Amino acid sequence: MQGHEVSAIGNQGEVFAPPEVLDRWQKAGDPRLWKMIISPEFGERIDLNRLTCDLMGKMEKDLNTRLEWVAVPHSNTEHPHVHVAMRGIKADGSPLDLNREYIRNGIRSIAEDLCTGQIGHRNQVDAMTAERREVQECRYTSLDRMINRANASGQVTGSNDAGHFVVRRNVDGAARGEFAKIREQHIAARLIALQKMGLAEQAPSSEWRVRRDFEGVLRAMQRAGDRQKMLAAHGALLSDARLQLVVLDQRTLTSLEGRVLVHGEGELGSSAGRHYLLIEATDARVHLVYYSPALEEARSRGQLRPNSFVRLRKQFENGRGVLEVDDLGDAEKILRNRRYLEATVRPLVKQGIIPAEAGWSGWLGRYQAALARAAVSIQKDALKERHREPQAR
């Protein structure tokens, strides 16, 4: 296998096109298809083709059967990785079952050993490099585990509340030294990133208040960026993996528009059992919104389905804020709704502002392009009107 476009099946070096292989398995009526992503920490230093073949060979020995699989390496990305699809039947035709522990830890352990065999054990420089990469990630990282350990180990102040724990500086508890100082800088930068997501806020005396559900929120965003998991959850695909995650504070909400990605239920800590939805908003951020009575009512009416375009607004009745939920239908159709687009962009045009496309992909990129076209159309109509006025006089 050479290059990111090459695909291979089995461990004998056969080369096939993935669509042909997957189509053959589907026509055979296979009950299951296993999928996984091999994403080494230092993928740019790893021979991904060798790693994949070696991993599948080790799995064959563990499972005591020859495996049929097809893999597509992607080495032209920021994080080189391999997509693997594995047939869900053994060589004797019986179903291929993988236990939960093997999926969660066994395969990972094999891959880690194989990576170590290629590039050696990770040193402190490698660890610092990996942590630096994690600072802005919209997922649960090793830096977050260090922050969480401060909560679990009781390194919190007495000012924490039911929804937050308070973290002091130097949360890793490591001995002072050059690498300890670098790690502390990485943790401080991560806390700033969490603050931008609405998951942390700076407190007096160099302390940080971190939401107790921050792990669950980050894992929810990680699932939203996973194409296969989103499809399995019957969700809409995220437009662009670069979009920032924030937790919506309904107390400060004025208005929010966007399309529904998926609904979910918290699994960890204080968010366990709490239902939420992810909204890819027109402000180019993904908002995690916990259910309120108004959202639950809209959901019960069959609204807020994935890929619906919704508007959340806070209205005041008798001095009390009330959440108003409007479901405007299919998010794709809103891109062709001239009335909506022009009403949205007209206030900006009056201020001399023409919305620009920001380079996002997917639905959000198409939305921004539609707004830009609507603004140009309004300008042209205004110019025509000005030209007609002197003739009318």
Coordinates of C-alpha atoms in Angstrom, one line a residue:
M1 CA 0.0 0.0 0.0
Q2 CA 1.5 3.3 -1.0
G3 CA -0.1 6.8 -0.6
H4 CA -3.4 7.9 0.9
E5 CA -5.5 6.6 -2.0
V6 CA -4.4 3.0 -1.8
S7 CA -6.6 0.4 -0.2
A8 CA -5.8 -3.2 0.8
I9 CA -7.8 -6.2 2.0
G10 CA -6.5 -9.0 4.3
N11 CA -2.9 -9.3 5.3
Q12 CA -1.6 -10.9 2.1
G13 CA -1.0 -7.7 0.2
E14 CA -4.1 -7.9 -2.0
V15 CA -5.3 -4.4 -3.3
F16 CA -8.9 -3.6 -3.9
A17 CA -11.2 -0.6 -4.2
P18 CA -13.2 -0.2 -1.0
P19 CA -16.6 0.3 -2.7
E20 CA -16.3 -3.0 -4.5
V21 CA -15.4 -4.8 -1.3
L22 CA -18.1 -3.2 0.8
D23 CA -20.7 -3.9 -1.9
R24 CA -19.7 -7.6 -2.0
W25 CA -20.0 -7.9 1.7
Q26 CA -23.4 -6.3 1.7
K27 CA -24.7 -8.5 -1.1
A28 CA -23.6 -11.5 0.9
G29 CA -26.0 -10.5 3.6
D30 CA -23.4 -10.0 6.3
P31 CA -25.1 -9.3 9.7
R32 CA -22.4 -6.9 10.9
L33 CA -19.6 -4.6 9.7
W34 CA -16.9 -3.4 12.1
K35 CA -15.4 0.0 11.6
M36 CA -12.5 1.7 13.4
I37 CA -10.0 4.5 12.9
I38 CA -6.3 4.1 13.6
S39 CA -5.0 7.5 14.6
P40 CA -1.5 7.4 16.2
E41 CA -0.4 10.3 18.3
F42 CA 2.6 11.0 16.0
G43 CA 1.1 9.7 12.8
E44 CA 3.5 11.7 10.6
R45 CA 6.4 9.6 12.0
I46 CA 4.6 6.3 11.6
D47 CA 4.4 4.0 8.6
L48 CA 0.6 3.8 8.6
N49 CA 0.4 1.0 6.0
R50 CA 2.8 -1.2 8.0
L51 CA 1.0 -0.3 11.3
T52 CA -2.4 -1.3 9.8
C53 CA -1.2 -4.6 8.4
D54 CA 0.7 -5.5 11.6
L55 CA -2.4 -4.6 13.8
M56 CA -4.8 -6.7 11.7
G57 CA -2.3 -9.6 11.8
K58 CA -2.1 -9.4 15.6
M59 CA -5.9 -9.3 15.8
E60 CA -6.1 -12.4 13.6
K61 CA -4.0 -14.3 16.2
D62 CA -6.1 -13.0 19.1
L63 CA -9.4 -13.9 17.4
N64 CA -8.0 -17.2 16.0
T65 CA -9.4 -16.5 12.5
R66 CA -8.4 -14.9 9.2
L67 CA -10.0 -11.5 8.9
E68 CA -11.2 -9.7 5.8
W69 CA -10.7 -6.0 5.9
V70 CA -10.2 -3.0 3.8
A71 CA -8.3 0.1 4.8
V72 CA -7.8 3.7 3.5
P73 CA -4.8 5.6 4.9
H74 CA -5.0 9.4 5.0
S75 CA -1.6 10.9 5.3
N76 CA -2.3 14.3 3.8
T77 CA -4.1 15.7 6.9
E78 CA -3.0 17.4 10.0
H79 CA -3.5 14.1 11.9
P80 CA -2.6 11.2 9.7
H81 CA -4.9 8.2 10.2
V82 CA -6.4 5.1 8.7
H83 CA -10.0 4.1 8.2
V84 CA -10.6 0.4 8.5
A85 CA -13.7 -1.7 7.7
M86 CA -13.6 -5.3 8.9
R87 CA -16.0 -8.0 7.7
G88 CA -18.3 -9.2 10.5
I89 CA -17.9 -12.9 9.8
K90 CA -15.0 -15.3 10.5
A91 CA -13.3 -17.5 8.0
D92 CA -15.7 -20.4 8.8
G93 CA -18.7 -18.2 8.1
S94 CA -19.7 -17.7 11.8
P95 CA -20.4 -14.2 13.2
L96 CA -17.3 -12.2 14.3
D97 CA -18.1 -11.0 17.8
L98 CA -15.7 -8.6 19.7
N99 CA -16.2 -8.1 23.4
R100 CA -16.4 -4.7 24.8
E101 CA -13.1 -4.8 26.7
Y102 CA -11.2 -5.9 23.5
I103 CA -12.8 -3.0 21.6
R104 CA -12.1 -0.5 24.3
N105 CA -8.6 -1.5 25.4
G106 CA -7.3 -4.6 23.6
I107 CA -7.0 -3.1 20.1
R108 CA -5.6 0.1 21.5
S109 CA -3.0 -1.7 23.5
I110 CA -1.8 -3.7 20.4
A111 CA -1.6 -0.5 18.3
E112 CA 0.4 1.3 21.1
D113 CA 2.9 -1.5 21.2
L114 CA 3.3 -1.5 17.4
C115 CA 3.8 2.3 17.4
T116 CA 6.4 1.9 20.1
G117 CA 8.1 -0.7 18.0
Q118 CA 8.4 1.7 15.1
I119 CA 9.5 5.0 16.8
G120 CA 10.4 3.9 20.3
H121 CA 9.0 4.9 23.7
R122 CA 7.6 8.4 24.0
N123 CA 9.9 10.8 25.8
Q124 CA 9.1 14.0 27.6
V125 CA 9.6 16.1 24.5
D126 CA 7.0 13.9 22.7
A127 CA 4.6 14.2 25.6
M128 CA 4.9 18.0 25.7
T129 CA 4.4 18.1 21.9
A130 CA 1.3 16.0 22.2
E131 CA -0.1 18.2 25.0
R132 CA 0.5 21.4 23.0
R133 CA -1.6 19.9 20.2
E134 CA -4.5 19.2 22.6
V135 CA -4.9 22.7 23.9
Q136 CA -7.6 23.7 21.3
E137 CA -9.1 20.3 20.7
C138 CA -12.9 20.0 21.0
R139 CA -12.6 16.6 22.7
Y140 CA -11.7 15.1 26.1
T141 CA -7.9 15.2 26.2
S142 CA -5.1 14.2 28.5
L143 CA -5.0 17.8 29.8
D144 CA -8.6 17.5 30.7
R145 CA -7.8 14.3 32.7
M146 CA -5.3 16.3 34.7
I147 CA -7.8 19.0 35.4
N148 CA -10.4 16.4 36.3
R149 CA -7.9 14.7 38.7
A150 CA -7.8 18.0 40.7
N151 CA -11.5 17.5 41.3
A152 CA -11.3 13.8 42.1
S153 CA -8.3 14.2 44.4
G154 CA -10.0 17.0 46.4
Q155 CA -7.7 19.8 45.1
V156 CA -10.6 22.2 45.2
T157 CA -11.4 25.2 47.3
G158 CA -14.3 25.6 49.6
S159 CA -16.0 28.0 47.1
N160 CA -17.0 25.3 44.7
D161 CA -20.8 24.7 44.1
A162 CA -22.9 21.9 42.8
G163 CA -22.3 22.8 39.2
H164 CA -18.6 23.6 39.3
F165 CA -15.3 22.6 40.9
V166 CA -12.5 25.1 41.5
V167 CA -9.0 24.3 40.3
R168 CA -5.8 25.8 41.7
R169 CA -2.7 26.4 39.6
N170 CA -0.2 23.5 39.1
V171 CA -3.1 21.0 39.0
D172 CA -0.8 18.2 37.8
G173 CA 0.9 18.2 41.1
A174 CA 4.3 17.4 39.5
A175 CA 7.6 18.4 40.9
R176 CA 8.9 21.7 39.8
G177 CA 11.2 21.6 36.8
E178 CA 11.4 22.6 33.1
F179 CA 8.8 20.1 31.8
A180 CA 6.5 20.7 34.8
K181 CA 6.5 24.4 34.0
I182 CA 5.7 23.7 30.3
R183 CA 2.9 21.3 31.4
E184 CA 1.4 24.0 33.7
Q185 CA 1.5 26.4 30.8
H186 CA -0.4 23.9 28.6
I187 CA -3.0 23.4 31.4
A188 CA -3.4 27.1 31.7
A189 CA -3.9 27.5 28.0
R190 CA -6.4 24.6 28.0
L191 CA -8.4 26.3 30.8
I192 CA -8.6 29.4 28.6
A193 CA -9.8 27.3 25.7
L194 CA -12.5 25.7 28.0
Q195 CA -13.5 29.3 29.0
K196 CA -14.2 30.1 25.4
M197 CA -16.4 27.0 25.2
G198 CA -18.3 28.1 28.3
L199 CA -17.0 25.3 30.3
A200 CA -14.7 27.3 32.7
E201 CA -14.3 30.7 34.1
Q202 CA -11.5 32.4 35.9
A203 CA -11.9 33.0 39.6
P204 CA -9.9 35.3 41.9
S205 CA -6.4 34.2 43.2
S206 CA -5.3 32.4 40.1
E207 CA -8.2 29.8 40.4
W208 CA -10.6 28.5 37.8
R209 CA -14.2 27.4 38.2
V210 CA -14.8 24.4 35.9
R211 CA -18.2 22.9 35.1
R212 CA -18.5 19.4 36.6
D213 CA -20.1 18.2 33.3
F214 CA -17.3 19.4 31.1
E215 CA -16.1 15.9 30.3
G216 CA -19.5 14.8 29.1
V217 CA -19.8 18.0 27.0
L218 CA -16.4 17.4 25.4
R219 CA -17.2 13.8 24.6
A220 CA -20.5 14.8 23.1
M221 CA -18.7 17.2 20.8
Q222 CA -16.2 14.5 19.9
R223 CA -19.1 12.2 18.9
A224 CA -20.6 15.1 16.8
G225 CA -17.3 15.2 14.8
D226 CA -17.3 11.5 14.2
R227 CA -19.2 10.9 11.0
Q228 CA -20.0 7.3 11.6
K229 CA -21.3 7.9 15.2
M230 CA -23.5 10.8 14.0
L231 CA -25.0 8.7 11.3
A232 CA -25.6 5.8 13.8
A233 CA -27.3 8.3 16.1
H234 CA -29.5 9.5 13.2
G235 CA -27.9 12.9 13.4
A236 CA -27.0 15.5 10.8
L237 CA -23.4 15.7 9.9
L238 CA -21.2 18.6 11.2
S239 CA -20.4 21.1 8.5
D240 CA -16.8 21.7 9.5
A241 CA -14.6 20.1 12.2
R242 CA -13.0 23.5 12.9
L243 CA -16.2 24.9 14.4
Q244 CA -15.9 25.9 18.1
L245 CA -18.0 24.2 20.8
V246 CA -19.8 26.3 23.4
V247 CA -22.3 25.5 26.1
L248 CA -25.4 27.8 25.8
D249 CA -26.2 29.8 28.9
Q250 CA -29.9 30.2 28.5
R251 CA -29.9 32.9 31.2
T252 CA -27.9 35.3 28.9
L253 CA -29.6 34.1 25.6
T254 CA -31.2 36.8 23.4
S255 CA -31.4 34.9 20.1
L256 CA -29.8 31.9 18.4
E257 CA -30.4 30.4 15.0
G258 CA -29.0 27.3 13.4
R259 CA -29.7 23.7 12.4
V260 CA -30.1 20.8 14.8
L261 CA -27.3 18.2 14.6
V262 CA -28.4 15.6 17.1
H263 CA -30.1 15.0 20.4
G264 CA -28.3 13.2 23.2
E265 CA -28.3 12.3 26.9
G266 CA -25.5 13.1 29.3
E267 CA -23.7 10.0 30.6
L268 CA -21.2 11.4 33.1
G269 CA -21.1 13.3 36.4
S270 CA -23.7 16.0 37.0
S271 CA -24.9 15.8 33.3
A272 CA -25.9 12.1 33.6
G273 CA -29.5 11.7 32.5
R274 CA -29.8 15.3 31.2
H275 CA -31.0 15.6 27.6
Y276 CA -29.4 18.1 25.2
L277 CA -29.3 19.0 21.6
L278 CA -26.4 20.3 19.5
I279 CA -27.1 23.3 17.3
E280 CA -24.8 24.3 14.5
A281 CA -25.5 28.0 14.7
T282 CA -25.2 30.7 12.1
D283 CA -22.6 32.4 14.4
A284 CA -20.2 29.6 13.2
R285 CA -20.2 27.8 16.6
V286 CA -21.8 24.5 17.8
H287 CA -24.0 25.2 20.9
L288 CA -24.8 22.4 23.3
V289 CA -28.2 23.3 24.7
Y290 CA -29.7 21.4 27.6
Y291 CA -33.4 20.8 27.4
S292 CA -35.7 23.3 29.0
P293 CA -39.5 22.9 29.4
A294 CA -40.0 24.9 26.1
L295 CA -37.6 22.6 24.3
E296 CA -39.2 19.5 25.7
E297 CA -42.6 20.7 24.6
A298 CA -41.3 21.4 21.0
R299 CA -39.7 18.0 20.9
S300 CA -43.0 16.3 22.0
R301 CA -44.7 18.1 19.0
G302 CA -42.3 16.4 16.6
Q303 CA -40.1 19.5 16.1
L304 CA -36.4 20.0 16.5
R305 CA -35.5 17.0 14.3
P306 CA -31.9 16.7 13.0
N307 CA -31.3 19.1 10.1
S308 CA -34.2 21.3 11.1
F309 CA -33.5 25.0 11.1
V310 CA -34.5 26.5 14.5
R311 CA -34.6 29.9 16.2
L312 CA -34.4 30.2 20.0
R313 CA -35.4 33.6 21.4
K314 CA -35.9 34.9 24.9
Q315 CA -39.1 36.9 25.3
F316 CA -40.2 38.6 28.5
E317 CA -43.7 38.2 30.0
N318 CA -44.5 40.0 33.2
G319 CA -40.8 40.7 33.6
R320 CA -39.9 37.0 33.4
G321 CA -37.8 35.5 30.6
V322 CA -39.5 32.9 28.5
L323 CA -37.8 30.8 25.9
E324 CA -39.5 30.9 22.5
V325 CA -38.8 28.0 20.1
D326 CA -39.5 28.3 16.4
D327 CA -38.9 25.4 14.0
L328 CA -38.6 26.8 10.5
G329 CA -38.3 23.4 8.8
D330 CA -35.6 21.8 6.6
A331 CA -32.3 23.6 6.9
E332 CA -31.6 22.9 3.2
K333 CA -34.8 24.7 2.2
I334 CA -33.9 27.7 4.3
L335 CA -31.0 28.3 1.9
R336 CA -33.6 28.9 -0.9
N337 CA -36.0 30.9 1.2
R338 CA -35.6 34.4 -0.2
R339 CA -37.9 36.0 2.2
Y340 CA -36.0 34.7 5.2
L341 CA -32.5 35.4 3.7
E342 CA -33.4 39.0 2.8
A343 CA -35.0 39.7 6.1
T344 CA -31.9 38.4 7.9
V345 CA -29.4 40.3 5.9
R346 CA -31.3 43.6 5.3
P347 CA -30.3 45.2 8.6
L348 CA -26.7 44.6 7.8
V349 CA -27.0 46.0 4.3
K350 CA -28.5 49.2 5.7
Q351 CA -25.4 49.6 7.8
G352 CA -23.2 49.1 4.7
I353 CA -22.2 45.6 5.7
I354 CA -22.1 42.8 3.1
P355 CA -21.8 39.4 4.7
A356 CA -18.6 37.6 3.5
E357 CA -18.1 33.9 3.1
A358 CA -15.7 32.7 5.8
G359 CA -14.5 29.6 4.2
W360 CA -16.6 27.1 6.1
S361 CA -17.5 23.9 4.4
G362 CA -20.8 22.0 4.4
W363 CA -24.2 23.5 5.2
L364 CA -22.7 26.5 7.0
G365 CA -20.6 27.5 4.0
R366 CA -23.7 27.2 1.8
Y367 CA -25.7 29.3 4.3
Q368 CA -23.1 32.1 4.3
A369 CA -23.0 32.1 0.5
A370 CA -26.8 32.4 0.4
L371 CA -26.7 35.4 2.7
A372 CA -24.0 37.0 0.6
R373 CA -26.1 36.5 -2.6
A374 CA -29.2 37.9 -0.8
A375 CA -27.2 41.0 0.2
V376 CA -26.0 41.6 -3.3
S377 CA -29.6 41.2 -4.6
I378 CA -30.9 43.8 -2.1
Q379 CA -28.1 46.3 -3.2
K380 CA -29.0 45.8 -6.8
D381 CA -32.7 46.4 -6.2
A382 CA -31.8 49.6 -4.2
L383 CA -29.7 50.9 -7.1
K384 CA -32.5 50.2 -9.6
E385 CA -35.0 52.0 -7.3
R386 CA -32.7 55.1 -7.1
H387 CA -32.4 55.2 -10.9
R388 CA -36.2 55.1 -11.3
E389 CA -36.9 57.9 -8.8
P390 CA -35.6 60.8 -11.1
Q391 CA -37.6 59.5 -14.0
A392 CA -40.7 59.4 -11.9
R393 CA -40.2 63.1 -11.0

